Short mmCIF file of C-alpha atoms and ligand atoms in Angstrom, two decimals:
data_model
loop_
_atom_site.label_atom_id
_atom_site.label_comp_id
_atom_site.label_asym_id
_atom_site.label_seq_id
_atom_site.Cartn_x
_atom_site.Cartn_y
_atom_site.Cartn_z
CA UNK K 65 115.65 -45.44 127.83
CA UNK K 66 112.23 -44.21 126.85
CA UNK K 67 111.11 -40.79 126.26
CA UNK K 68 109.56 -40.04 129.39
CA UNK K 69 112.10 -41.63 131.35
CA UNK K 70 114.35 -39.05 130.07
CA UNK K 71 111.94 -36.08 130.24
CA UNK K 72 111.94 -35.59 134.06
CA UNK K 73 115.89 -36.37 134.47
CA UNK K 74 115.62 -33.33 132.09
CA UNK K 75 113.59 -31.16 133.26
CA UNK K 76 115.42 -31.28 136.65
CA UNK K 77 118.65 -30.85 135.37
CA UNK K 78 117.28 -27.74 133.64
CA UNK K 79 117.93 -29.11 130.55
CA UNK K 80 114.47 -29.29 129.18
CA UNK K 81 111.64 -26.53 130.25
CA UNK K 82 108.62 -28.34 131.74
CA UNK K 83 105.81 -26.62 129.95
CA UNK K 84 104.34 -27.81 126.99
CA UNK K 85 102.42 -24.85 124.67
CA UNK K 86 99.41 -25.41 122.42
CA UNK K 87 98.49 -23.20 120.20
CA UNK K 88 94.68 -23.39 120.10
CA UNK K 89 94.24 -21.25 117.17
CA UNK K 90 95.96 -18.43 114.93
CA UNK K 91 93.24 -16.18 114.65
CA UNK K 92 92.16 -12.99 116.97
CA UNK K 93 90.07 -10.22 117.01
CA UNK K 94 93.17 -7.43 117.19
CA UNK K 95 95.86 -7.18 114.94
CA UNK K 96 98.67 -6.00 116.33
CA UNK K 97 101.72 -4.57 115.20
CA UNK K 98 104.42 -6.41 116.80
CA UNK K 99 102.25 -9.84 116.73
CA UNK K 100 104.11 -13.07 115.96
CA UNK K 101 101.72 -14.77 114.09
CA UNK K 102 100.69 -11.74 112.26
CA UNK K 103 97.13 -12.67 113.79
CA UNK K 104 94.00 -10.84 112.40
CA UNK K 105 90.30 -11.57 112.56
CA UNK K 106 90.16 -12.77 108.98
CA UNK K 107 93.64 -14.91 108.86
CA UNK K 108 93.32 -19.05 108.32
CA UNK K 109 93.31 -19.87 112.17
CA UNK K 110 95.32 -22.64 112.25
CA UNK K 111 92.74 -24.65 114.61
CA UNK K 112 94.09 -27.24 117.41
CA UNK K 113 90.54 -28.64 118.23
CA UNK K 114 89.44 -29.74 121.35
CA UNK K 115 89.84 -33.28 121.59
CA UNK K 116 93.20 -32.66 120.10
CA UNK K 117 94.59 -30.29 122.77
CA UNK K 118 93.29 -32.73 125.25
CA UNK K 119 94.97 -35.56 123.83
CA UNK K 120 97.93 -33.76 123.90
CA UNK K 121 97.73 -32.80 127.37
CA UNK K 122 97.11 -36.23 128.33
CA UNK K 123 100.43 -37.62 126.43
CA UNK K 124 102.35 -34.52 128.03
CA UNK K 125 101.25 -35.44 131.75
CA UNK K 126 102.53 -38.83 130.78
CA UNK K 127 105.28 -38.29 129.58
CA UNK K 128 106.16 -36.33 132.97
CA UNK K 129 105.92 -32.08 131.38
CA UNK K 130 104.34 -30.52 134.41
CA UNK K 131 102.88 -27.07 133.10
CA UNK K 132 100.80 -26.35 130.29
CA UNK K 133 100.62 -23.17 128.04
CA UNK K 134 97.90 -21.99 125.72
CA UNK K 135 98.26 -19.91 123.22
CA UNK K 136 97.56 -18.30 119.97
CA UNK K 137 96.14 -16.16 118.32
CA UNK K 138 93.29 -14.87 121.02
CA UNK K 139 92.12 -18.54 122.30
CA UNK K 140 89.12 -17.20 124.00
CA UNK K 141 87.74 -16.25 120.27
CA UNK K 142 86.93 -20.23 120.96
CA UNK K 143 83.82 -21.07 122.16
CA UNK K 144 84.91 -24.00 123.49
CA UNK K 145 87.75 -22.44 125.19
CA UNK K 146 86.28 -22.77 128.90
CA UNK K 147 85.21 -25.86 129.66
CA UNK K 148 88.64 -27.23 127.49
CA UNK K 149 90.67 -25.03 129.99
CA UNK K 150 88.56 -27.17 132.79
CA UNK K 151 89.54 -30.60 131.42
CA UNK K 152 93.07 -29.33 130.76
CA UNK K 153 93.75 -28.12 134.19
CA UNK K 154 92.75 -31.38 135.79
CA UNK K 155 95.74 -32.97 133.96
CA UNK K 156 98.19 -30.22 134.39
CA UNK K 157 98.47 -26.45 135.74
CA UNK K 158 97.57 -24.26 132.94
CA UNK K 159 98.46 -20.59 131.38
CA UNK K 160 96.52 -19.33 128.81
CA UNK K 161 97.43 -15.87 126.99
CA UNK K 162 94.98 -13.91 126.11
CA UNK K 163 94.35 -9.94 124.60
CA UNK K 164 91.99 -9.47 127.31
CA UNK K 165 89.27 -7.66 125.30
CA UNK K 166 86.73 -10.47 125.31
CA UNK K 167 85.79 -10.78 128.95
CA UNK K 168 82.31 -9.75 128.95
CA UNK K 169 80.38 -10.25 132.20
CA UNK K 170 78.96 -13.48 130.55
CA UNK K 171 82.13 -14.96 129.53
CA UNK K 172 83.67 -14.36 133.04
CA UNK K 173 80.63 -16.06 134.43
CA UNK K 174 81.50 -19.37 132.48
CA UNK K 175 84.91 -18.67 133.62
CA UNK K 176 83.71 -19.09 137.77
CA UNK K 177 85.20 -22.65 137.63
CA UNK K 178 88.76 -21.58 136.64
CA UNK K 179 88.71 -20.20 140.34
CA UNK K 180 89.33 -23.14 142.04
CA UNK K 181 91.74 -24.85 139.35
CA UNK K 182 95.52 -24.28 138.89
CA UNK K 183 94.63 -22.05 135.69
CA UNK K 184 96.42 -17.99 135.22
CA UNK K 185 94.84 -15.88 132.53
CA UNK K 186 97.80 -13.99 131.44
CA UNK K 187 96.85 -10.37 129.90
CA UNK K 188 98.47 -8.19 127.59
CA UNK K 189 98.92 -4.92 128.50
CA UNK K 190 101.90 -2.48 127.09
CA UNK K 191 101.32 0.82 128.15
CA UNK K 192 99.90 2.87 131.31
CA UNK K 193 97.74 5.26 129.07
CA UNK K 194 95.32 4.40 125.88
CA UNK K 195 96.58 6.38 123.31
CA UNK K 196 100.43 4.77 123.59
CA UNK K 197 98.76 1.04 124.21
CA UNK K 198 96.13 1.27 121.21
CA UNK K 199 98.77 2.94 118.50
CA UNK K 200 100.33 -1.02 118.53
CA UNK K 201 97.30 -2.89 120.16
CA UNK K 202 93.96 -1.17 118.42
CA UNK K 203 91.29 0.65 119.47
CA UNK K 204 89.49 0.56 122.83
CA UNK K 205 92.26 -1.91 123.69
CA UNK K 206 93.63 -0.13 126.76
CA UNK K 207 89.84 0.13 128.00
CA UNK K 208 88.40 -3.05 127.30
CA UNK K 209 91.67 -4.30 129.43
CA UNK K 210 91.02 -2.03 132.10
CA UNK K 211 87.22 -3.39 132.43
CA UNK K 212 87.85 -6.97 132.25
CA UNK K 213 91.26 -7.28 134.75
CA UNK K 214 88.87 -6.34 137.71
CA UNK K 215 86.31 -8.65 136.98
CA UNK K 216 88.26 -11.99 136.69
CA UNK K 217 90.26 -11.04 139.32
CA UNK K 218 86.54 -10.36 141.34
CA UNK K 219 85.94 -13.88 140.20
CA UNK K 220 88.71 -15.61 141.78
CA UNK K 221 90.45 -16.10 139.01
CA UNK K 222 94.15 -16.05 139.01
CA UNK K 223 95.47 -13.07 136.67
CA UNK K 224 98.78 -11.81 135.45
CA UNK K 225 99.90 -9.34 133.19
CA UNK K 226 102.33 -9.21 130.23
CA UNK K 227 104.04 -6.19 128.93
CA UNK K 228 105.67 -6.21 125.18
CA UNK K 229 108.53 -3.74 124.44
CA UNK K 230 111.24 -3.13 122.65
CA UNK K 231 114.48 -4.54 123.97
CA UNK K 232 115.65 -1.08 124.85
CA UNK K 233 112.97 -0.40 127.52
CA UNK K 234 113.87 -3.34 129.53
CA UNK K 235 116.57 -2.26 131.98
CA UNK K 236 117.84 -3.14 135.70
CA UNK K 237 114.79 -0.79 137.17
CA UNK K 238 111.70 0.58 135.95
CA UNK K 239 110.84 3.15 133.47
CA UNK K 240 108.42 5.79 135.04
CA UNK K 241 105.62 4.96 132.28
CA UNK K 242 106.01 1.38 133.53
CA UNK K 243 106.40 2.23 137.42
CA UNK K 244 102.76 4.13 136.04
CA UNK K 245 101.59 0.68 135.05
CA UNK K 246 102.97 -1.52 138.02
CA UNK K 247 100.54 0.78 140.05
CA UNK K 248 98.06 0.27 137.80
CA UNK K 249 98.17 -3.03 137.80
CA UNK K 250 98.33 -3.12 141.73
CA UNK K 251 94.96 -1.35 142.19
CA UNK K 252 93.42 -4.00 140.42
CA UNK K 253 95.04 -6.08 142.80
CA UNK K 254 97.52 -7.67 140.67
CA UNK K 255 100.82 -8.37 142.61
CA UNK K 256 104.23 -7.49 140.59
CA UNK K 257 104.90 -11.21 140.65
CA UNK K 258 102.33 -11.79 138.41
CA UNK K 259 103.66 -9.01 135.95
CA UNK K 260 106.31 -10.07 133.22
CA UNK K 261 107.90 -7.49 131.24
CA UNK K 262 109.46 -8.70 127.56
CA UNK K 263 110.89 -7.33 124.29
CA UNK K 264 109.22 -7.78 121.34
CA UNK K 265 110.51 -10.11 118.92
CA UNK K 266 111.62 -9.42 115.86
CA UNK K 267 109.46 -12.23 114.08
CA UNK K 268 106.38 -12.51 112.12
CA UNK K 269 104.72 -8.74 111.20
CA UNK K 270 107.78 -7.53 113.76
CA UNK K 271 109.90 -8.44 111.28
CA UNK K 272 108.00 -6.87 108.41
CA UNK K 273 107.56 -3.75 110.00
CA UNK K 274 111.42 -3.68 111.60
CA UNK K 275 110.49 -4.21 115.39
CA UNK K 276 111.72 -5.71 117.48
CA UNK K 277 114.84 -7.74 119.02
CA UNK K 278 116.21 -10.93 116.22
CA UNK K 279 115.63 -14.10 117.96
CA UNK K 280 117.81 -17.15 116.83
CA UNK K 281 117.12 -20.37 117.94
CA UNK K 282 119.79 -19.86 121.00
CA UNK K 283 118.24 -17.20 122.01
CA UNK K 284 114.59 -18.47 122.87
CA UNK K 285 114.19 -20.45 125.99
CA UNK K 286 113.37 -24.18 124.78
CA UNK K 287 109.70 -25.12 125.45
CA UNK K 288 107.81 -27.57 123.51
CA UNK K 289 105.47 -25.72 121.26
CA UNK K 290 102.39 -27.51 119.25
CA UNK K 291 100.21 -25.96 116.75
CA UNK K 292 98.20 -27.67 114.13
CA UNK K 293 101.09 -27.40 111.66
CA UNK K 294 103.84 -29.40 113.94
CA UNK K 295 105.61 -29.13 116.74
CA UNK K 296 108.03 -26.37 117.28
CA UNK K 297 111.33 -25.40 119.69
CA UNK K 298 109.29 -22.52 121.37
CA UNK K 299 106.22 -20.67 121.25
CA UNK K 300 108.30 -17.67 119.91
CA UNK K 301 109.03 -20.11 116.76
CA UNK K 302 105.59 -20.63 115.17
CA UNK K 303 105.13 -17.36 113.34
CA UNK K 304 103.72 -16.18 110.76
CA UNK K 305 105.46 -13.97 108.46
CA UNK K 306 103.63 -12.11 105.64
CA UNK K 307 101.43 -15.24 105.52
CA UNK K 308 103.46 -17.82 105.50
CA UNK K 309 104.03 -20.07 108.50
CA UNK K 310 108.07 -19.93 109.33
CA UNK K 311 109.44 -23.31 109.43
CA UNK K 312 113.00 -22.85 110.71
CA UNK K 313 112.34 -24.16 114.38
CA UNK K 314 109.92 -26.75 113.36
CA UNK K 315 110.60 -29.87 114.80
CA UNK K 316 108.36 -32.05 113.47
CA UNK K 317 105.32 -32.25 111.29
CA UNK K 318 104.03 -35.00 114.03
CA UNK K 319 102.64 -34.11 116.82
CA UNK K 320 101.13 -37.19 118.14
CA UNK K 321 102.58 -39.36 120.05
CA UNK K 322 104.31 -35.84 121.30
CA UNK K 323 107.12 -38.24 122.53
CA UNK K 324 108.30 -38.45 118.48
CA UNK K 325 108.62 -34.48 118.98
CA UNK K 326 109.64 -34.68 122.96
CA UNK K 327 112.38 -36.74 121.86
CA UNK K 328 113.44 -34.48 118.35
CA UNK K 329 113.62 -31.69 121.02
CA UNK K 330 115.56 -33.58 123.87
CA UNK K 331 118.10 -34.68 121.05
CA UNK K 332 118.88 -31.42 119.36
CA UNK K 333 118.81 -30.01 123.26
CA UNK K 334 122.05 -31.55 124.18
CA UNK K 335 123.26 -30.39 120.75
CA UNK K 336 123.00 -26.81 121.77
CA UNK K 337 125.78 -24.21 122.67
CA UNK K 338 124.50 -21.97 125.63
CA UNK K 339 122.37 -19.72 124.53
CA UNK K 340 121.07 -15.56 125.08
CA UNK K 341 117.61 -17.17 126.06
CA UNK K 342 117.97 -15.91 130.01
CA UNK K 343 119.75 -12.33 129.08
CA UNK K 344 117.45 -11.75 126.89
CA UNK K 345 114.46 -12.58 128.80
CA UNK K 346 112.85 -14.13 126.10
CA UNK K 347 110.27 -16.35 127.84
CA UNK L 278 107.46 -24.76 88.92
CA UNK L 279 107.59 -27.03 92.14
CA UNK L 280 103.96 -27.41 94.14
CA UNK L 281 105.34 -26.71 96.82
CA UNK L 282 108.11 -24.11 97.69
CA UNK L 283 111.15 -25.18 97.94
CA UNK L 284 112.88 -24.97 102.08
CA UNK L 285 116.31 -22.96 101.53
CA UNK L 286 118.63 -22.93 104.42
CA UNK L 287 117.24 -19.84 106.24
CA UNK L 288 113.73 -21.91 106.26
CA UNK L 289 114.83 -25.55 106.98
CA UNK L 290 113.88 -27.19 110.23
CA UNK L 291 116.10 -27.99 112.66
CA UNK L 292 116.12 -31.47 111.93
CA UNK L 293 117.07 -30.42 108.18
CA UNK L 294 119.71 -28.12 108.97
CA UNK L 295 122.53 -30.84 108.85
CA UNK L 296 121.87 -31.51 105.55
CA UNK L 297 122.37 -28.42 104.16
CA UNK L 298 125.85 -27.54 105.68
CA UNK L 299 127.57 -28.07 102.22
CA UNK L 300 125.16 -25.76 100.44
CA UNK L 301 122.17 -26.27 98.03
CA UNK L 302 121.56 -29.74 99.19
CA UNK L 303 118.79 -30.17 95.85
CA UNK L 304 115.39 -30.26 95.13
CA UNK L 305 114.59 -33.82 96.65
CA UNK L 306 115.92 -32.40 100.38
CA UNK L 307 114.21 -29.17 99.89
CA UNK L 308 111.03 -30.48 99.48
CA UNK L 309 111.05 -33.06 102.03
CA UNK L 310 112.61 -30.51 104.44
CA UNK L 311 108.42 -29.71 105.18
CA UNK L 312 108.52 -32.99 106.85
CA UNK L 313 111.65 -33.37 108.41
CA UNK L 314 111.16 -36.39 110.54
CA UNK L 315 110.79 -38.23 107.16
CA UNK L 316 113.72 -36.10 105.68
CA UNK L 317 116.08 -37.42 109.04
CA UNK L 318 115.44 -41.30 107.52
CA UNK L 319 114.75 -40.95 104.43
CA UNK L 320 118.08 -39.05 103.40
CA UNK L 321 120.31 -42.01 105.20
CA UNK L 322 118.29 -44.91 103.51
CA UNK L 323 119.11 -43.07 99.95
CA UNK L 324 122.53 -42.63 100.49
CA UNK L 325 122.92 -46.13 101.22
CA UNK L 326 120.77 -47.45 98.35
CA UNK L 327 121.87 -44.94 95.62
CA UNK L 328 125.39 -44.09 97.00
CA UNK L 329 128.72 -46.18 96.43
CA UNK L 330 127.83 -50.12 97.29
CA UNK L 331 128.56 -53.66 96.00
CA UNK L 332 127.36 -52.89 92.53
CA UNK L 333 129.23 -50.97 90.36
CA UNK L 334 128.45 -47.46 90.07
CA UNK L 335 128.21 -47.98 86.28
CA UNK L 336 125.41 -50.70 87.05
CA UNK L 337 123.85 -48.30 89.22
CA UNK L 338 123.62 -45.98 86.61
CA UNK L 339 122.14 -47.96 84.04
CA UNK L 340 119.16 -48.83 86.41
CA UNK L 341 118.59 -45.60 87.82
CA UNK L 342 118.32 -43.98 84.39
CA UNK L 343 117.07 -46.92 82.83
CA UNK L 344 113.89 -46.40 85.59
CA UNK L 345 113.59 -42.95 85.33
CA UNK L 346 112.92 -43.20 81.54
CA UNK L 347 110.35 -46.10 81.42
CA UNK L 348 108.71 -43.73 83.97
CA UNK L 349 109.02 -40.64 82.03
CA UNK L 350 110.94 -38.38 85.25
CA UNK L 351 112.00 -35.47 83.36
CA UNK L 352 113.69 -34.16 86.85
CA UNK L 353 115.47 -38.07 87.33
CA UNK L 354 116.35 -38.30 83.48
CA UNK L 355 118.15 -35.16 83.68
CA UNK L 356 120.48 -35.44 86.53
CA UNK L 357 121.16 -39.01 85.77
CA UNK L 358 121.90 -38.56 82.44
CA UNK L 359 124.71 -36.12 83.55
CA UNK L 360 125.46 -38.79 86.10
CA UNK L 361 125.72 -41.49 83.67
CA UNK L 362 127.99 -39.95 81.73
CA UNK L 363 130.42 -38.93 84.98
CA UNK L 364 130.06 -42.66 85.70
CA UNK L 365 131.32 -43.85 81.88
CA UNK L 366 128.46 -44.68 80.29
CA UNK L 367 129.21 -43.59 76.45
CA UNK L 368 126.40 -41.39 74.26
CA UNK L 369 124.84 -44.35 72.52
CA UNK L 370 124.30 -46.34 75.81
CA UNK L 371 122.82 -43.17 77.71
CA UNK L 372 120.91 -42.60 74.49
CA UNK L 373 119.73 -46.17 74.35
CA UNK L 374 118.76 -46.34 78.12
CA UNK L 375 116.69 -42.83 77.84
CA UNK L 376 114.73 -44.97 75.36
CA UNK L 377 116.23 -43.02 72.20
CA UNK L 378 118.19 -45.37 70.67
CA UNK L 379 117.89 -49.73 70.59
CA UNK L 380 119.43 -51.40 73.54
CA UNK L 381 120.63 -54.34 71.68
CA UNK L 382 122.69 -52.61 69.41
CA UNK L 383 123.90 -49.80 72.16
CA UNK L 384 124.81 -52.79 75.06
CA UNK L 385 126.07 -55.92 73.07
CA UNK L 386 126.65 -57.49 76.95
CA UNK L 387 124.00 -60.05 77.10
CA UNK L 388 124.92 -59.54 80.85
CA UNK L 389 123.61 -55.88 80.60
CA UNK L 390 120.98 -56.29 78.41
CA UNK L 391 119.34 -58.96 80.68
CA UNK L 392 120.28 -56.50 83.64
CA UNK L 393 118.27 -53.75 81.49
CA UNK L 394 115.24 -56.28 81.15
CA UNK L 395 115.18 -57.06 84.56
CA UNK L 396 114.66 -53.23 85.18
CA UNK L 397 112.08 -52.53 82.31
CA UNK L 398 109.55 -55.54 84.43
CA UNK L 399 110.12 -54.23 87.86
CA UNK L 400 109.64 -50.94 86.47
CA UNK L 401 106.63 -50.85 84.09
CA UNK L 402 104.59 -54.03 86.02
CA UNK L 403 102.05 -54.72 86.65
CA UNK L 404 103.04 -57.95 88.58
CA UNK L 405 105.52 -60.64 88.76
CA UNK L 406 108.39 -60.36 85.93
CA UNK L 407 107.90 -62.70 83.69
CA UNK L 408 109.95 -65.43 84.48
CA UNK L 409 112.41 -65.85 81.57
CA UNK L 410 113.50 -62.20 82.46
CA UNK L 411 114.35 -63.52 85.75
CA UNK L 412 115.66 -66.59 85.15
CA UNK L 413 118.24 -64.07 82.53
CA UNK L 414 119.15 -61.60 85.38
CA UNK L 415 119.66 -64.32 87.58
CA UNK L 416 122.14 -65.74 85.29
CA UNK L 417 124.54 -63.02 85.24
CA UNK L 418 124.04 -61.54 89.09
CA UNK L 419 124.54 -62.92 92.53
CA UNK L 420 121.60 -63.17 94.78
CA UNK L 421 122.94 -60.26 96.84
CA UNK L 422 123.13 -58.07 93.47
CA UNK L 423 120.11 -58.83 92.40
CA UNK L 424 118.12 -57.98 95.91
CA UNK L 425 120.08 -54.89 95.56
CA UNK L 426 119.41 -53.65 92.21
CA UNK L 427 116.20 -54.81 92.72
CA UNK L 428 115.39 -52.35 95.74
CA UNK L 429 117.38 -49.64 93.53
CA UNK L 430 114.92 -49.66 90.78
CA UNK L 431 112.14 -49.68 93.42
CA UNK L 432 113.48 -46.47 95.21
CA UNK L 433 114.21 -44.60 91.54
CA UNK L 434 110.65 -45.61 91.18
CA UNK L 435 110.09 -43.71 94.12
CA UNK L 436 112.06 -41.05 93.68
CA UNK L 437 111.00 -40.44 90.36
CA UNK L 438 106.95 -40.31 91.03
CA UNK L 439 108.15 -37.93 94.02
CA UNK L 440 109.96 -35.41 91.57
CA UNK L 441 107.78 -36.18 89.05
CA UNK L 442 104.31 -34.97 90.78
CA UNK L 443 106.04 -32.03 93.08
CA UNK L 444 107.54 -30.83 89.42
CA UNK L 445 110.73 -30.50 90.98
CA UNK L 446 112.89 -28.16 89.01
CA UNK L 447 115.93 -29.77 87.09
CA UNK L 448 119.06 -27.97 88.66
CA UNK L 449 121.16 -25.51 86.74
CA UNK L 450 124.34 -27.05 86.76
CA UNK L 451 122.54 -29.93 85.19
CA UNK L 452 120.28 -28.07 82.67
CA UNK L 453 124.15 -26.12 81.67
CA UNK L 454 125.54 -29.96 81.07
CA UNK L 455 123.09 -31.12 79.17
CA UNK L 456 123.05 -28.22 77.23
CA UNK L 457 126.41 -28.15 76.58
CA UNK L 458 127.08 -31.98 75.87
CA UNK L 459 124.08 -31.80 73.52
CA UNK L 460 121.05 -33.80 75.46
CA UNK L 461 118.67 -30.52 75.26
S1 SF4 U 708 99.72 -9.98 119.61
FE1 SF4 U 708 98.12 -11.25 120.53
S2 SF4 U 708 96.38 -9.86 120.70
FE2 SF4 U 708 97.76 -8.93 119.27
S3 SF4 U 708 97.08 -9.65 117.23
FE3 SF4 U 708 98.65 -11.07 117.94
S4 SF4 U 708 97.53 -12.70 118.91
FE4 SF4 U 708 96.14 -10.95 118.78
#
């Protein structure tokens, strides 16, 4: 049986996510201190160009993944970044991740077309009040956050949010400081659908600085993950750990034809005891 | 010092993590552990060409040390000169097949020595071996043997530009052998 005759058996037995993650770059203009890939401004980014991500997408509409993630790094650093998301979301409904600081009025104007695609914009946002949020996120971070949410979502464009925390914060019901930012989030007309709360993981400068909750390979929700260095089990797995690029949930240096790394990932799937990935929340 | 870093088992793929359930699994794994999709074939395909087979394992010493010294594979020479010697291959003749001693008088087998030759043309080329040398090999081997040992030399030929150019290190249980029997 071929690869993608297996992939959607897969995916709707549950046994294989079907989103496929690209990471566009590894650079970004923060440098937070829980981030995976121990991103920076001035770090090697690690670049997935254009055509690249495109042929990807291509090969993973083919081969029958129905959801694409992009990630990085902050992809809108690329100048490219828009009119890729535009090609990308004619093949496939797309999330891209993004710090949320760079959405100038001009950017969201070259944004417009993302309105009427299957494309979220999901937004990183920790904390309801800009001291808390910029001690791990940087300066002017809460602001610049605040400023652009209302404009995309004035655009049409669909938006969600994503909160990082440690493990501990994540319980049955809300935290006041995070009921403080559901209703944030609501007056910008963000629904709490659209918000995802998650722990951070204890990966990359996490790990270096002793945040966050250890993530073995059962615990991480399986999705397909490429990035210019291979393909990986899940877009938690690509870090970057005092500079180095951790390797122990690589699947394989090749990337194209993804089926060679569709299929590395569908094999060591059924190989795999059950895993924390859902109590966790790691996803 | 290797080029590149070594993968232990905290850092191997997922792919690569079978092969090092028993422990240090070497330099050779480690190294092609970056790549694992090679690592998956590449380990199977040695196992079968250097592990136990029709030829002897004391003919499979002789060429795989034999290759590793016409190329000069300091990592290769090592371990198979340790191997050699776990596979009965006396002093002189591991002496004489590291290229420090005469083959003739070390291997008075005309059957080795023209197994030896065999190994020295594949090895050191350029081109066809000359035909004499085949015509001697073929003598003393079956067609079967002779594809195989053939293929051998060509993968320690492999192996031994691979180690060779990444500087893989020489193991320490090896480099404690071959200081204690003498070889360093
Ligand atoms: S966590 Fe995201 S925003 Fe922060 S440094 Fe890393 S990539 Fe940039």
């Amino acid at each position: 049986m071929s690869v993608a005759e297996r992939i959607g058996p897969a995916i709707d037995a549950g046994r294989m996510s079907g989103r496929v993650w690209l990471y566009t770059n590894y650079h970004c203009n923060l440098a937070c201190s829980y981030c995976l890939t121990s991103s920076a401004p001035k770090v090697d980014p690690r670049l997935l160009e254009p055509a690249a991500a495109l042929r990807l997408a291509e090969e993973a509409a083919d081969l029958g993944f129905r959801e694409l993630g992009i990630t990085g790094g902050e992809p809108f650093l690329l100048t490219w970044l828009p009119e890729l998301l535009v090609d990308l979301a004619a093949l496939l409904p797309v999330t891209v991740l993004s710090n949320g600081t760079l959405f100038t009025p001009k950017l969201v104007e070259r944004l417009r077309a993302l309105a009427d695609l299957p494309v979220a914009i999901q937004i990183s946002l920790d904390r309801p009040d800009p001291v808390a949020n910029d001690a791990m996120r940087g300066p002017e971070n809460f602001a610049r956050v605040l400023a652009a949410l209302p404009r995309l979502v004035e655009a049409g464009i669909t938006v969600r949010l994503a909160t990082t925390v440690e493990l501990e914060e994540i319980g049955p019901g809300k935290t006041p400081e995070q009921e403080r930012l559901c209703a944030l989030h609501r007056s910008v007309g963000i629904g709490d659908d659209d918000h995802v709360i998650r722990p951070i993981v204890r990966r990359g400068r996490a790990a270096t600085g002793g945040m966050g909750v250890p993530a073995t390979r059962d615990d991480l929700e399986p999705e397909l993950t490429v990035t210019a260095d291979g393909a990986f089990w899940s877009p938690f797995a690509p870090t970057v750990t005092a500079g180095r690029l951790d390797t122990e949930l690589l699947l394989t240096r090749t990337v194209v034809p993804l089926a060679k790394p569709a299929s590395t990932r569908l094999r060591l799937f059924e190989g795999r005891p059950p895993g924390h990935d859902t109590t966790l929340g790691i996803r | 010092m290797s080029l590149v870093p070594l993968l232990d088992a905290q850092q191997a793929p997922l792919p690569a993590q079978e092969f090092y359930a028993d422990g240090d699994p070497g330099p050779i794994v480690a190294a092609l552990a970056h790549v694992p999709e090679v690592l998956e074939v590449t380990l199977p395909f040695l196992g079968v060409v250097l592990g136990p087979s029709a030829l002897s394992l004391r003919t499979k010493e002789i060429v795989i040390l034999r290759t590793s010294a016409v190329l000069a594979c300091r990592y290769c020479v090592d371990t198979h000169t340790v191997a050699a010697r776990d596979a009965d291959l006396s002093v002189d003749e591991v002496r004489a097949l590291r290229g420090e001693a005469e083959v003739a008088g070390a291997f008075p087998d005309p059957a080795d020595r023209s197994l030896i030759g065999w190994v020295d043309a594949v090895a050191l080329g350029p081109g066809t071996p000359p035909p004499e040398v085949a015509a001697a090999v073929s003598a003393s081997v079956g067609e079967a043997a002779l594809v195989e040992l053939t293929l051998l030399t060509a993968t320690t030929l492999l192996l031994n530009r691979f180690a060779t150019s990444l500087g893989l290190p020489t193991s320490p249980e090896t480099l404690r052998r071959l200081g204690e029997e003498g070889w360093r």
